[in-house]
mmCIF file of C-alpha atoms (C1' of nucleotides) in Angstrom:
data_model
loop_
_atom_site.group_PDB
_atom_site.id
_atom_site.type_symbol
_atom_site.label_atom_id
_atom_site.label_comp_id
_atom_site.label_asym_id
_atom_site.label_seq_id
_atom_site.Cartn_x
_atom_site.Cartn_y
_atom_site.Cartn_z
ATOM 1 C CA MET L 1 100.169 104.396 95.332
ATOM 2 C CA PRO L 2 97.243 105.182 97.417
ATOM 3 C CA GLU L 3 93.526 105.472 97.291
ATOM 4 C CA LEU L 4 91.281 106.882 99.969
ATOM 5 C CA PRO L 5 91.922 104.292 102.719
ATOM 6 C CA GLU L 6 95.685 104.478 102.290
ATOM 7 C CA VAL L 7 95.773 108.262 102.427
ATOM 8 C CA GLU L 8 93.373 108.280 105.363
ATOM 9 C CA THR L 9 95.592 105.827 107.237
ATOM 10 C CA ILE L 10 98.550 108.126 106.625
ATOM 11 C CA ARG L 11 96.528 111.177 107.678
ATOM 12 C CA GLN L 12 95.732 109.600 111.011
ATOM 13 C CA GLY L 13 99.394 108.729 111.459
ATOM 14 C CA ILE L 14 100.513 112.267 110.673
ATOM 15 C CA LYS L 15 98.031 113.783 113.040
ATOM 16 C CA GLN L 16 99.096 111.501 115.840
ATOM 17 C CA LYS L 17 102.845 111.744 115.271
ATOM 18 C CA LEU L 18 103.312 115.308 114.029
ATOM 19 C CA LYS L 19 100.849 117.389 116.023
ATOM 20 C CA ASP L 20 102.503 120.368 117.732
ATOM 21 C CA LYS L 21 105.845 119.703 116.061
ATOM 22 C CA LYS L 22 107.729 122.741 114.858
ATOM 23 C CA ILE L 23 109.309 122.734 111.403
ATOM 24 C CA LYS L 24 112.987 123.522 111.783
ATOM 25 C CA SER L 25 114.137 123.041 108.229
ATOM 26 C CA VAL L 26 113.098 121.575 104.902
ATOM 27 C CA GLU L 27 115.493 119.987 102.471
ATOM 28 C CA VAL L 28 114.219 119.857 98.910
ATOM 29 C CA LYS L 29 116.320 117.528 96.800
ATOM 30 C CA VAL L 30 114.049 117.519 93.751
ATOM 31 C CA PRO L 31 112.658 121.040 93.237
ATOM 32 C CA LYS L 32 110.160 119.873 90.641
ATOM 33 C CA LEU L 33 108.193 118.001 93.317
ATOM 34 C CA PHE L 34 108.025 120.964 95.695
ATOM 35 C CA ILE L 35 105.739 123.843 94.784
ATOM 36 C CA GLY L 36 105.891 127.050 96.798
ATOM 37 C CA SER L 37 108.341 128.569 99.237
ATOM 38 C CA VAL L 38 110.080 126.759 102.080
ATOM 39 C CA ASN L 39 110.324 130.080 103.906
ATOM 40 C CA ASP L 40 106.552 130.126 104.325
ATOM 41 C CA ILE L 41 106.636 127.156 106.703
ATOM 42 C CA ILE L 42 109.905 127.405 108.615
ATOM 43 C CA GLY L 43 109.178 127.858 112.313
ATOM 44 C CA ALA L 44 105.509 126.957 111.932
ATOM 45 C CA LYS L 45 103.823 124.329 114.064
ATOM 46 C CA ILE L 46 101.615 121.523 112.780
ATOM 47 C CA VAL L 47 98.115 121.823 114.144
ATOM 48 C CA ASP L 48 96.031 119.404 112.069
ATOM 49 C CA ALA L 49 96.002 116.897 109.206
ATOM 50 C CA LYS L 50 93.088 116.752 106.784
ATOM 51 C CA ARG L 51 92.332 114.883 103.592
ATOM 52 C CA VAL L 52 90.284 115.443 100.456
ATOM 53 C CA ALA L 53 90.038 112.398 98.208
ATOM 54 C CA LYS L 54 93.657 111.214 97.823
ATOM 55 C CA ILE L 55 95.288 114.491 98.823
ATOM 56 C CA LEU L 56 96.624 115.326 102.280
ATOM 57 C CA GLU L 57 96.571 118.746 103.882
ATOM 58 C CA ILE L 58 98.914 119.382 106.781
ATOM 59 C CA VAL L 59 97.631 122.523 108.486
ATOM 60 C CA LEU L 60 100.157 124.846 110.125
ATOM 61 C CA ASP L 61 99.662 127.534 112.760
ATOM 62 C CA ASN L 62 100.866 130.389 110.535
ATOM 63 C CA GLY L 63 98.089 130.425 107.942
ATOM 64 C CA HIS L 64 99.822 128.039 105.559
ATOM 65 C CA SER L 65 99.230 124.420 104.655
ATOM 66 C CA ILE L 66 101.283 121.685 103.057
ATOM 67 C CA LEU L 67 99.355 119.742 100.418
ATOM 68 C CA ILE L 68 100.761 116.341 99.538
ATOM 69 C CA HIS L 69 99.775 113.997 96.721
ATOM 70 C CA LEU L 70 101.497 110.619 96.681
ATOM 71 C CA LYS L 71 100.257 109.621 93.224
ATOM 72 C CA MET L 72 101.398 106.075 92.352
ATOM 73 C CA THR L 73 104.462 105.423 94.446
ATOM 74 C CA GLY L 74 104.853 108.202 96.995
ATOM 75 C CA GLN L 75 105.521 107.495 100.659
ATOM 76 C CA LEU L 76 105.574 109.553 103.812
ATOM 77 C CA ILE L 77 107.729 108.095 106.548
ATOM 78 C CA TYR L 78 108.116 109.545 110.012
ATOM 79 C CA LYS L 79 111.212 108.754 112.006
ATOM 80 C CA ASP L 80 112.480 109.852 115.370
ATOM 81 C CA ASP L 81 115.215 108.650 117.690
ATOM 82 C CA TYR L 82 113.020 105.876 119.011
ATOM 83 C CA SER L 83 111.548 104.482 115.819
ATOM 84 C CA GLN L 84 113.178 102.810 112.886
ATOM 85 C CA ALA L 85 111.131 103.402 109.812
ATOM 86 C CA VAL L 86 111.846 100.286 107.857
ATOM 87 C CA GLY L 87 108.843 98.064 107.434
ATOM 88 C CA GLY L 88 108.560 95.039 105.234
ATOM 89 C CA HIS L 89 108.501 96.874 101.959
ATOM 90 C CA SER L 90 107.899 94.464 99.159
ATOM 91 C CA GLN L 91 109.306 96.892 96.602
ATOM 92 C CA LYS L 92 113.065 96.434 96.597
ATOM 93 C CA VAL L 93 113.852 100.058 95.834
ATOM 94 C CA TYR L 94 112.374 101.057 99.183
ATOM 95 C CA ASP L 95 114.278 98.553 101.285
ATOM 96 C CA ALA L 96 116.753 101.084 102.633
ATOM 97 C CA ASP L 97 116.178 103.193 105.725
ATOM 98 C CA PRO L 98 115.364 106.774 104.694
ATOM 99 C CA PRO L 99 116.767 109.116 103.670
ATOM 100 C CA HIS L 100 117.857 107.169 100.610
ATOM 101 C CA ALA L 101 118.126 107.657 96.846
ATOM 102 C CA TYR L 102 114.362 108.086 96.480
ATOM 103 C CA THR L 103 113.915 110.498 99.369
ATOM 104 C CA HIS L 104 113.216 113.804 97.643
ATOM 105 C CA ILE L 105 111.966 116.049 100.429
ATOM 106 C CA ILE L 106 112.931 116.011 104.107
ATOM 107 C CA TYR L 107 111.089 117.916 106.830
ATOM 108 C CA GLN L 108 113.119 118.267 109.999
ATOM 109 C CA PHE L 109 111.391 119.159 113.253
ATOM 110 C CA SER L 110 112.838 121.037 116.203
ATOM 111 C CA ASP L 111 112.863 117.895 118.368
ATOM 112 C CA GLY L 112 115.162 116.156 115.883
ATOM 113 C CA SER L 113 112.538 113.953 114.254
ATOM 114 C CA HIS L 114 111.953 113.860 110.495
ATOM 115 C CA LEU L 115 109.262 113.334 107.901
ATOM 116 C CA TYR L 116 110.538 111.854 104.644
ATOM 117 C CA PHE L 117 108.792 112.114 101.288
ATOM 118 C CA ASN L 118 109.913 109.218 99.095
ATOM 119 C CA ASP L 119 108.758 108.630 95.525
ATOM 120 C CA PHE L 120 110.827 106.623 93.097
ATOM 121 C CA ARG L 121 108.685 107.540 90.104
ATOM 122 C CA LYS L 122 108.519 111.230 91.036
ATOM 123 C CA PHE L 123 104.838 111.623 90.168
ATOM 124 C CA GLY L 124 103.842 112.924 93.580
ATOM 125 C CA TRP L 125 104.240 116.455 94.870
ATOM 126 C CA ASN L 126 104.259 118.696 97.944
ATOM 127 C CA MET L 127 102.783 122.184 97.789
ATOM 128 C CA ILE L 128 102.963 125.100 100.189
ATOM 129 C CA ILE L 129 99.848 127.217 100.019
ATOM 130 C CA GLU L 130 97.888 129.640 102.157
ATOM 131 C CA SER L 131 95.308 127.619 104.075
ATOM 132 C CA SER L 132 92.572 129.985 102.905
ATOM 133 C CA LYS L 133 93.354 129.105 99.289
ATOM 134 C CA VAL L 134 93.216 125.333 99.716
ATOM 135 C CA LYS L 135 89.586 125.259 98.655
ATOM 136 C CA GLU L 136 90.599 126.571 95.246
ATOM 137 C CA ILE L 137 92.455 123.308 94.723
ATOM 138 C CA LEU L 138 90.423 120.857 96.787
ATOM 139 C CA GLY L 139 86.979 122.430 96.557
ATOM 140 C CA PRO L 140 83.780 120.496 95.852
ATOM 141 C CA ASP L 141 83.945 121.638 92.224
ATOM 142 C CA LYS L 142 87.155 119.598 91.898
ATOM 143 C CA PHE L 143 86.332 116.572 94.025
ATOM 144 C CA GLY L 144 83.007 114.811 94.340
ATOM 145 C CA PRO L 145 81.528 113.420 97.552
ATOM 146 C CA GLU L 146 83.394 110.523 99.142
ATOM 147 C CA PRO L 147 82.036 107.162 100.228
ATOM 148 C CA GLY L 148 80.794 107.564 103.773
ATOM 149 C CA GLN L 149 79.911 111.237 103.371
ATOM 150 C CA SER L 150 76.311 112.411 103.269
ATOM 151 C CA GLY L 151 76.624 113.661 99.681
ATOM 152 C CA PHE L 152 77.454 110.137 98.544
ATOM 153 C CA SER L 153 73.800 109.145 98.315
ATOM 154 C CA GLU L 154 71.849 106.851 96.058
ATOM 155 C CA GLY L 155 70.167 109.866 94.525
ATOM 156 C CA TYR L 156 73.505 111.495 93.772
ATOM 157 C CA LEU L 157 74.886 108.354 92.139
ATOM 158 C CA LYS L 158 71.713 107.895 90.132
ATOM 159 C CA ASN L 159 72.116 111.434 88.868
ATOM 160 C CA ILE L 160 75.759 111.214 87.784
ATOM 161 C CA PHE L 161 75.364 107.728 86.289
ATOM 162 C CA ALA L 162 72.352 108.781 84.222
ATOM 163 C CA LYS L 163 74.421 111.542 82.652
ATOM 164 C CA SER L 164 77.318 109.328 81.618
ATOM 165 C CA GLY L 165 77.515 106.829 78.796
ATOM 166 C CA LYS L 166 81.023 105.873 79.844
ATOM 167 C CA ALA L 167 82.032 102.582 81.414
ATOM 168 C CA ILE L 168 80.865 102.487 85.019
ATOM 169 C CA LYS L 169 84.409 101.850 86.245
ATOM 170 C CA LEU L 170 85.618 105.104 84.679
ATOM 171 C CA VAL L 171 82.837 107.008 86.433
ATOM 172 C CA LEU L 172 83.725 105.480 89.805
ATOM 173 C CA MET L 173 87.335 106.576 89.362
ATOM 174 C CA ASP L 174 86.477 110.105 88.171
ATOM 175 C CA GLN L 175 87.618 112.210 91.126
ATOM 176 C CA GLN L 176 85.403 115.108 90.116
ATOM 177 C CA LYS L 177 82.356 112.874 90.453
ATOM 178 C CA ILE L 178 83.403 110.617 93.356
ATOM 179 C CA GLY L 179 86.327 111.428 95.621
ATOM 180 C CA GLY L 180 88.971 108.917 96.600
ATOM 181 C CA VAL L 181 88.054 105.757 94.669
ATOM 182 C CA GLY L 182 90.887 104.358 92.582
ATOM 183 C CA ASN L 183 91.653 101.235 90.622
ATOM 184 C CA ILE L 184 91.815 98.590 93.356
ATOM 185 C CA TYR L 185 88.618 99.556 95.108
ATOM 186 C CA ALA L 186 86.714 100.218 91.859
ATOM 187 C CA ASN L 187 87.505 96.698 90.666
ATOM 188 C CA ASP L 188 86.472 95.107 93.946
ATOM 189 C CA ALA L 189 83.327 97.179 94.445
ATOM 190 C CA LEU L 190 82.067 96.227 90.975
ATOM 191 C CA TYR L 191 82.817 92.584 91.644
ATOM 192 C CA TRP L 192 80.854 92.511 94.899
ATOM 193 C CA ALA L 193 77.985 94.368 93.241
ATOM 194 C CA GLY L 194 77.909 91.858 90.377
ATOM 195 C CA ILE L 195 78.277 94.563 87.749
ATOM 196 C CA LEU L 196 80.604 94.347 84.757
ATOM 197 C CA PRO L 197 83.148 97.210 84.738
ATOM 198 C CA THR L 198 82.442 97.794 81.048
ATOM 199 C CA ARG L 199 78.738 98.504 81.546
ATOM 200 C CA SER L 200 77.676 101.971 80.457
ATOM 201 C CA ALA L 201 76.916 103.916 83.650
ATOM 202 C CA LYS L 202 73.484 104.960 82.443
ATOM 203 C CA THR L 203 72.346 101.357 82.001
ATOM 204 C CA LEU L 204 72.518 100.593 85.722
ATOM 205 C CA SER L 205 69.184 99.848 87.352
ATOM 206 C CA ASP L 206 68.129 101.439 90.632
ATOM 207 C CA VAL L 207 68.704 98.142 92.378
ATOM 208 C CA GLU L 208 72.217 97.887 90.933
ATOM 209 C CA ILE L 209 73.031 101.468 91.936
ATOM 210 C CA SER L 210 71.863 100.780 95.471
ATOM 211 C CA LYS L 211 73.975 97.639 95.622
ATOM 212 C CA LEU L 212 77.006 99.397 94.174
ATOM 213 C CA LYS L 213 76.791 102.208 96.708
ATOM 214 C CA THR L 214 76.846 99.619 99.461
ATOM 215 C CA THR L 215 79.771 97.671 98.009
ATOM 216 C CA ILE L 216 81.862 100.794 97.404
ATOM 217 C CA GLU L 217 81.468 101.708 101.053
ATOM 218 C CA LYS L 218 82.162 98.133 102.020
ATOM 219 C CA VAL L 219 85.513 97.928 100.209
ATOM 220 C CA ILE L 220 86.595 101.374 101.375
ATOM 221 C CA ASN L 221 85.791 100.478 104.974
ATOM 222 C CA LEU L 222 87.566 97.162 104.583
ATOM 223 C CA GLY L 223 90.582 99.063 103.246
ATOM 224 C CA LEU L 224 90.499 101.345 106.271
ATOM 225 C CA LYS L 225 90.163 98.410 108.633
ATOM 226 C CA TYR L 226 93.146 96.663 107.078
ATOM 227 C CA GLY L 227 95.228 99.833 107.047
ATOM 228 C CA GLY L 228 95.341 100.148 103.284
ATOM 229 C CA SER L 229 96.782 97.886 100.640
ATOM 230 C CA SER L 230 100.387 96.965 100.158
ATOM 231 C CA GLU L 231 100.841 95.276 96.802
ATOM 232 C CA ASN L 232 103.826 97.369 95.874
ATOM 233 C CA THR L 233 104.985 100.426 97.717
ATOM 234 C CA TYR L 234 102.280 101.302 100.141
ATOM 235 C CA VAL L 235 103.378 101.756 103.722
ATOM 236 C CA ASN L 236 101.943 103.844 106.505
ATOM 237 C CA ILE L 237 103.794 106.589 108.263
ATOM 238 C CA GLU L 238 105.756 104.159 110.383
ATOM 239 C CA GLY L 239 106.831 102.197 107.341
ATOM 240 C CA LYS L 240 104.475 99.305 108.032
ATOM 241 C CA LYS L 241 102.531 97.569 105.294
ATOM 242 C CA GLY L 242 98.769 97.517 105.055
ATOM 243 C CA HIS L 243 96.907 94.263 104.670
ATOM 244 C CA TYR L 244 94.039 95.019 102.322
ATOM 245 C CA MET L 245 95.684 93.086 99.506
ATOM 246 C CA GLU L 246 95.130 89.919 101.530
ATOM 247 C CA VAL L 247 91.386 90.356 101.100
ATOM 248 C CA THR L 248 90.942 91.830 97.621
ATOM 249 C CA ALA L 249 88.343 90.001 95.562
ATOM 250 C CA VAL L 250 89.661 90.339 92.026
ATOM 251 C CA TYR L 251 92.357 93.014 91.848
ATOM 252 C CA GLN L 252 95.513 91.330 90.555
ATOM 253 C CA LYS L 253 94.049 87.931 91.264
ATOM 254 C CA ASN L 254 93.846 84.885 89.031
ATOM 255 C CA LYS L 255 90.754 83.542 90.747
ATOM 256 C CA ASP L 256 87.834 85.199 92.479
ATOM 257 C CA PRO L 257 86.622 84.174 95.961
ATOM 258 C CA LYS L 258 84.478 81.456 94.378
ATOM 259 C CA GLY L 259 87.363 79.975 92.420
ATOM 260 C CA HIS L 260 86.235 81.382 89.060
ATOM 261 C CA ILE L 261 88.879 82.523 86.595
ATOM 262 C CA VAL L 262 89.365 86.309 86.772
ATOM 263 C CA LYS L 263 89.356 88.026 83.379
ATOM 264 C CA ARG L 264 91.667 90.894 82.690
ATOM 265 C CA ILE L 265 91.133 93.794 80.281
ATOM 266 C CA LYS L 266 91.966 97.481 80.025
ATOM 267 C CA ILE L 267 89.553 100.312 80.593
ATOM 268 C CA GLY L 268 90.885 103.823 80.214
ATOM 269 C CA GLY L 269 94.373 102.370 80.064
ATOM 270 C CA ARG L 270 94.041 100.813 83.511
ATOM 271 C CA GLY L 271 94.165 97.150 84.433
ATOM 272 C CA THR L 272 90.629 95.915 84.978
ATOM 273 C CA PHE L 273 89.773 92.646 86.695
ATOM 274 C CA TYR L 274 86.392 90.934 86.723
ATOM 275 C CA CYS L 275 84.535 87.634 86.696
ATOM 276 C CA ASP L 276 82.156 87.154 83.786
ATOM 277 C CA ILE L 277 80.212 84.560 85.737
ATOM 278 C CA CYS L 278 79.517 86.731 88.788
ATOM 279 C CA GLN L 279 79.294 90.102 87.037
ATOM 280 C CA LYS L 280 76.649 90.963 84.468
ATOM 281 C "C1'" DC H 1 117.086 92.440 75.218
ATOM 282 C "C1'" DT H 2 112.350 93.673 74.431
ATOM 283 C "C1'" DA H 3 107.893 94.521 75.632
ATOM 284 C "C1'" DT H 4 104.560 95.379 78.999
ATOM 285 C "C1'" DC H 5 103.048 96.047 83.648
ATOM 286 C "C1'" DT H 6 102.298 99.356 87.759
ATOM 287 C "C1'" DG H 7 97.505 101.784 93.519
ATOM 288 C "C1'" DT H 8 97.418 108.757 89.489
ATOM 289 C "C1'" DT H 9 96.123 112.523 87.027
ATOM 290 C "C1'" DC H 10 97.286 116.307 83.812
ATOM 291 C "C1'" DT H 11 97.807 117.996 79.007
ATOM 292 C "C1'" DG H 12 97.313 118.437 74.213
ATOM 293 C "C1'" DA H 13 95.170 116.790 69.950
ATOM 294 C "C1'" DC H 14 91.051 115.997 67.596
ATOM 295 C "C1'" DT E 1 83.235 120.439 75.240
ATOM 296 C "C1'" DG E 2 84.101 115.471 75.571
ATOM 297 C "C1'" DT E 3 87.135 111.796 74.824
ATOM 298 C "C1'" DC E 4 91.487 109.601 74.354
ATOM 299 C "C1'" DA E 5 96.192 108.588 73.886
ATOM 300 C "C1'" DG E 6 100.325 109.994 75.739
ATOM 301 C "C1'" DA E 7 103.070 112.089 79.159
ATOM 302 C "C1'" DA E 8 105.364 112.652 83.608
ATOM 303 C "C1'" DC E 9 109.107 108.610 85.763
ATOM 304 C "C1'" DA E 10 111.589 104.397 87.203
ATOM 305 C "C1'" DG E 11 111.618 100.060 88.110
ATOM 306 C "C1'" DA E 12 109.768 94.909 88.164
ATOM 307 C "C1'" DT E 13 108.344 91.208 85.616
ATOM 308 C "C1'" DA E 14 107.728 87.693 81.684
#
DNA sequence: CTATCTGTTCTGAC
DNA sequence: TGTCAGAACAGATA
């Protein structure tokens, strides 16, 4: 489900809700989605929540971390005695209060609260790993700089674009080159920058690269402000929907903000939305 | 009923 | 080594 803003919204929720909680037990209903040993985290306390691109790291006080990738349709829902986790999920399969048929992993804390990992398509995963080894999976050789970070500079973009003859949209979504940008935000950023998603990355002018850098950061920040998107299954840790979809420019729209017809094609097998009047 | 769609990313074939 | 279709999965939609 999520791209950078969605995962970041969840990270903030985890940090706020789960800090200092002690893991009492873990129930793994679908072993395939859980990598590592439950025994490594039982009794450990949660001290921090971090994020690299679209992957969450829950840091424990015993030298281990839980890495979580939600892929297309994963959810993390926190529930305690005082909160009911059902938000207005638009996806019918998630209407029930967890745990339900699509709850695959349940973390129970010593105060009786729970964290539920739901994923009806089972693409996502949880991984227990030594915190010192996290960089082997999430290191800078695996994930490029993220919008908002200092490494995400005009010079850097110029460099990676010049080396790629691929469609600019594919480069934006390449996690090794740029961290955290997925389909929704790539479509919107290109729209606001007035650049066709099919353009070869190396044909972008300096002015276009500068503009694109700005619009990528703009849509990511807008996503953060609106608490993520919620077209299908996205909900934050309390089960509430985000609102970014209310302000997307072209993603899954018929008309752009100016009333032009939005064209729809496929790039790299992904739905691609653009306006051939506004984007050149 | 059939075909095609879905916010991700990994693998295997060439 | 780069690129690309297909895979992993399950449902919604037309």
